[in-house]
Amino acid sequence: AQSVTQPDIHITVSEGASLELRCNYSYGATPYLFWYVQSPGQGLQLLLKYFSGDTLVQGIKGFEAEFKRSQSSFNLRKPSVHWSDAAEYFCAVGAESGAGSYQLTFGKGTKLSVIP
Amino acid sequence: NAGVTQTPKFRILKIGQSMTLQCAQDMNHNYMYWYRQDPGMGLKLIYYSVGAGITDKGEVPNGYNVSRSTTEDFPLRLELAAPSQTSVYFCASSHGPPGRSYEQYFGPGTRLTVT
């Protein structure tokens, strides 16, 4: 079965600084990869996804992520963080779980705080 | 489109009580899901449905029941509430199957406390 690891529970960055959130997965083939964002008191919203093609994907709100097969990683980046980016970020992996069925597994999340 | 809606937003239950969390979507999605979110634990899938009349267990189904009589609605039933069911519950839907390339659309959540 696949697994997802987000090594950083909480990250604090200054407004205007760059951001990288880490995501590593365990799966034998190339999975479907997603980043979701959850603002306080809200549901999750998709930022971007990857399932084939260019390994650098662009998402909403100025975010991008790069799939690196050799490192089993799908890190999320943003060149300049805004105060409104303070939220919790979830990496998710979709992969075959057996007998032709697929499942989506979420990481435990990284909480981002932004200081002025 | 309202997207995915959930009611209630908040609820406090006493141990042993029962309740139904409501979820509806207006995107004509076949796939619907119930997750629970506990602090530091991410989202865990409780139940999901691939269409009206078809449901299946997820990772943490014990203590919950679901039904899917229409495409739009996917209620989650808690029988005999226990403190371990204190959590935030999210309903989601998608156009295609889970774990593939399809985005899941989430409702705003229901915060449930069992005391």
Short mmCIF file of N, CA, C and O in Angstrom, two decimals, chain B residues 25 28-34 47-57 66-75 92-98:
data_model
loop_
_atom_site.label_atom_id
_atom_site.label_comp_id
_atom_site.label_asym_id
_atom_site.label_seq_id
_atom_site.Cartn_x
_atom_site.Cartn_y
_atom_site.Cartn_z
N GLN B 25 -24.39 17.40 -2.75
CA GLN B 25 -23.59 18.06 -3.80
C GLN B 25 -24.47 18.26 -5.03
O GLN B 25 -25.36 17.44 -5.31
N ASN B 28 -23.49 16.74 -9.78
CA ASN B 28 -23.81 15.48 -10.46
C ASN B 28 -22.63 14.49 -10.42
O ASN B 28 -22.41 13.74 -11.37
N HIS B 29 -21.88 14.53 -9.31
CA HIS B 29 -20.77 13.61 -9.16
C HIS B 29 -21.27 12.24 -8.71
O HIS B 29 -22.12 12.15 -7.81
N ASN B 30 -20.71 11.20 -9.29
CA ASN B 30 -21.08 9.85 -8.84
C ASN B 30 -20.38 9.47 -7.54
O ASN B 30 -20.91 8.73 -6.74
N TYR B 31 -19.15 9.95 -7.36
CA TYR B 31 -18.35 9.52 -6.22
C TYR B 31 -18.47 10.51 -5.06
O TYR B 31 -18.31 11.72 -5.25
N MET B 32 -18.74 9.96 -3.89
CA MET B 32 -18.82 10.79 -2.70
C MET B 32 -18.10 10.09 -1.56
O MET B 32 -17.99 8.85 -1.54
N TYR B 33 -17.61 10.90 -0.61
CA TYR B 33 -16.73 10.39 0.44
C TYR B 33 -17.07 11.05 1.77
O TYR B 33 -17.50 12.19 1.81
N TRP B 34 -16.79 10.32 2.84
CA TRP B 34 -16.76 10.89 4.18
C TRP B 34 -15.39 10.67 4.79
O TRP B 34 -14.88 9.54 4.80
N TYR B 47 -16.16 6.19 4.82
CA TYR B 47 -16.95 5.47 3.82
C TYR B 47 -16.90 6.24 2.51
O TYR B 47 -16.65 7.44 2.49
N TYR B 48 -17.17 5.52 1.43
CA TYR B 48 -17.32 6.20 0.17
C TYR B 48 -18.42 5.52 -0.65
O TYR B 48 -18.88 4.42 -0.31
N SER B 49 -18.84 6.22 -1.71
CA SER B 49 -19.91 5.70 -2.56
C SER B 49 -19.56 5.96 -4.01
O SER B 49 -19.06 7.04 -4.35
N VAL B 50 -19.82 4.99 -4.86
CA VAL B 50 -19.51 5.15 -6.29
C VAL B 50 -20.77 5.44 -7.09
O VAL B 50 -20.71 5.55 -8.32
N GLY B 51 -21.87 5.58 -6.42
CA GLY B 51 -23.12 5.91 -7.10
C GLY B 51 -24.28 5.59 -6.19
O GLY B 51 -24.12 4.96 -5.15
N ALA B 52 -25.46 6.03 -6.60
CA ALA B 52 -26.66 5.78 -5.80
C ALA B 52 -26.81 4.29 -5.54
O ALA B 52 -26.72 3.47 -6.47
N GLY B 53 -27.01 3.93 -4.30
CA GLY B 53 -27.21 2.55 -3.90
C GLY B 53 -25.95 1.74 -3.68
O GLY B 53 -26.02 0.57 -3.29
N ILE B 54 -24.77 2.34 -3.89
CA ILE B 54 -23.52 1.59 -3.76
C ILE B 54 -22.58 2.32 -2.80
O ILE B 54 -22.18 3.47 -3.06
N THR B 55 -22.27 1.65 -1.70
CA THR B 55 -21.34 2.24 -0.73
C THR B 55 -20.29 1.20 -0.34
O THR B 55 -20.51 -0.01 -0.51
N ASP B 56 -19.19 1.68 0.21
CA ASP B 56 -18.13 0.75 0.64
C ASP B 56 -17.35 1.38 1.77
O ASP B 56 -17.31 2.61 1.92
N LYS B 57 -16.74 0.51 2.58
CA LYS B 57 -16.00 0.96 3.73
C LYS B 57 -14.66 1.55 3.33
O LYS B 57 -14.02 1.10 2.38
N VAL B 66 -23.62 4.57 6.43
CA VAL B 66 -23.97 5.51 5.35
C VAL B 66 -25.05 4.89 4.49
O VAL B 66 -25.31 3.68 4.53
N SER B 67 -25.67 5.75 3.71
CA SER B 67 -26.62 5.32 2.69
C SER B 67 -26.49 6.29 1.53
O SER B 67 -26.03 7.41 1.69
N ARG B 68 -26.90 5.87 0.36
CA ARG B 68 -26.85 6.75 -0.82
C ARG B 68 -28.07 6.41 -1.69
O ARG B 68 -28.02 5.57 -2.57
N SER B 69 -29.16 7.09 -1.39
CA SER B 69 -30.39 6.82 -2.14
C SER B 69 -30.51 7.69 -3.38
O SER B 69 -31.25 7.35 -4.31
N THR B 70 -29.78 8.81 -3.42
CA THR B 70 -29.79 9.69 -4.58
C THR B 70 -28.36 10.05 -4.95
O THR B 70 -27.44 9.90 -4.14
N THR B 71 -28.17 10.57 -6.14
CA THR B 71 -26.84 11.03 -6.54
C THR B 71 -26.38 12.19 -5.67
O THR B 71 -25.20 12.33 -5.36
N GLU B 72 -27.32 13.05 -5.25
CA GLU B 72 -26.97 14.28 -4.58
C GLU B 72 -26.58 14.11 -3.11
O GLU B 72 -25.77 14.86 -2.60
N ASP B 73 -27.21 13.16 -2.40
CA ASP B 73 -27.10 13.12 -0.95
C ASP B 73 -26.32 11.90 -0.45
O ASP B 73 -26.49 10.79 -0.96
N PHE B 74 -25.54 12.14 0.60
CA PHE B 74 -24.73 11.06 1.16
C PHE B 74 -24.63 11.27 2.67
O PHE B 74 -23.62 11.73 3.18
N PRO B 75 -25.66 10.92 3.42
CA PRO B 75 -25.64 11.16 4.87
C PRO B 75 -24.78 10.14 5.61
O PRO B 75 -24.68 8.98 5.21
N ALA B 92 -16.90 14.90 0.72
CA ALA B 92 -16.28 15.31 -0.54
C ALA B 92 -16.95 14.57 -1.69
O ALA B 92 -17.62 13.55 -1.48
N SER B 93 -16.74 15.08 -2.88
CA SER B 93 -17.26 14.39 -4.06
C SER B 93 -16.28 14.55 -5.21
O SER B 93 -15.43 15.46 -5.21
N SER B 94 -16.38 13.66 -6.18
CA SER B 94 -15.53 13.76 -7.36
C SER B 94 -16.25 13.21 -8.58
O SER B 94 -17.16 12.38 -8.45
N HIS B 95 -15.81 13.64 -9.74
CA HIS B 95 -16.41 13.20 -10.99
C HIS B 95 -16.01 11.77 -11.32
O HIS B 95 -16.78 11.00 -11.91
N GLY B 96 -14.78 11.40 -10.93
CA GLY B 96 -14.27 10.08 -11.24
C GLY B 96 -13.77 9.40 -9.99
O GLY B 96 -13.83 9.95 -8.89
N PRO B 97 -13.22 8.18 -10.15
CA PRO B 97 -12.88 7.36 -9.00
C PRO B 97 -11.74 7.92 -8.15
O PRO B 97 -10.89 8.65 -8.66
N PRO B 98 -11.70 7.55 -6.88
CA PRO B 98 -10.64 8.03 -5.99
C PRO B 98 -9.30 7.44 -6.39
O PRO B 98 -9.24 6.36 -6.98
#
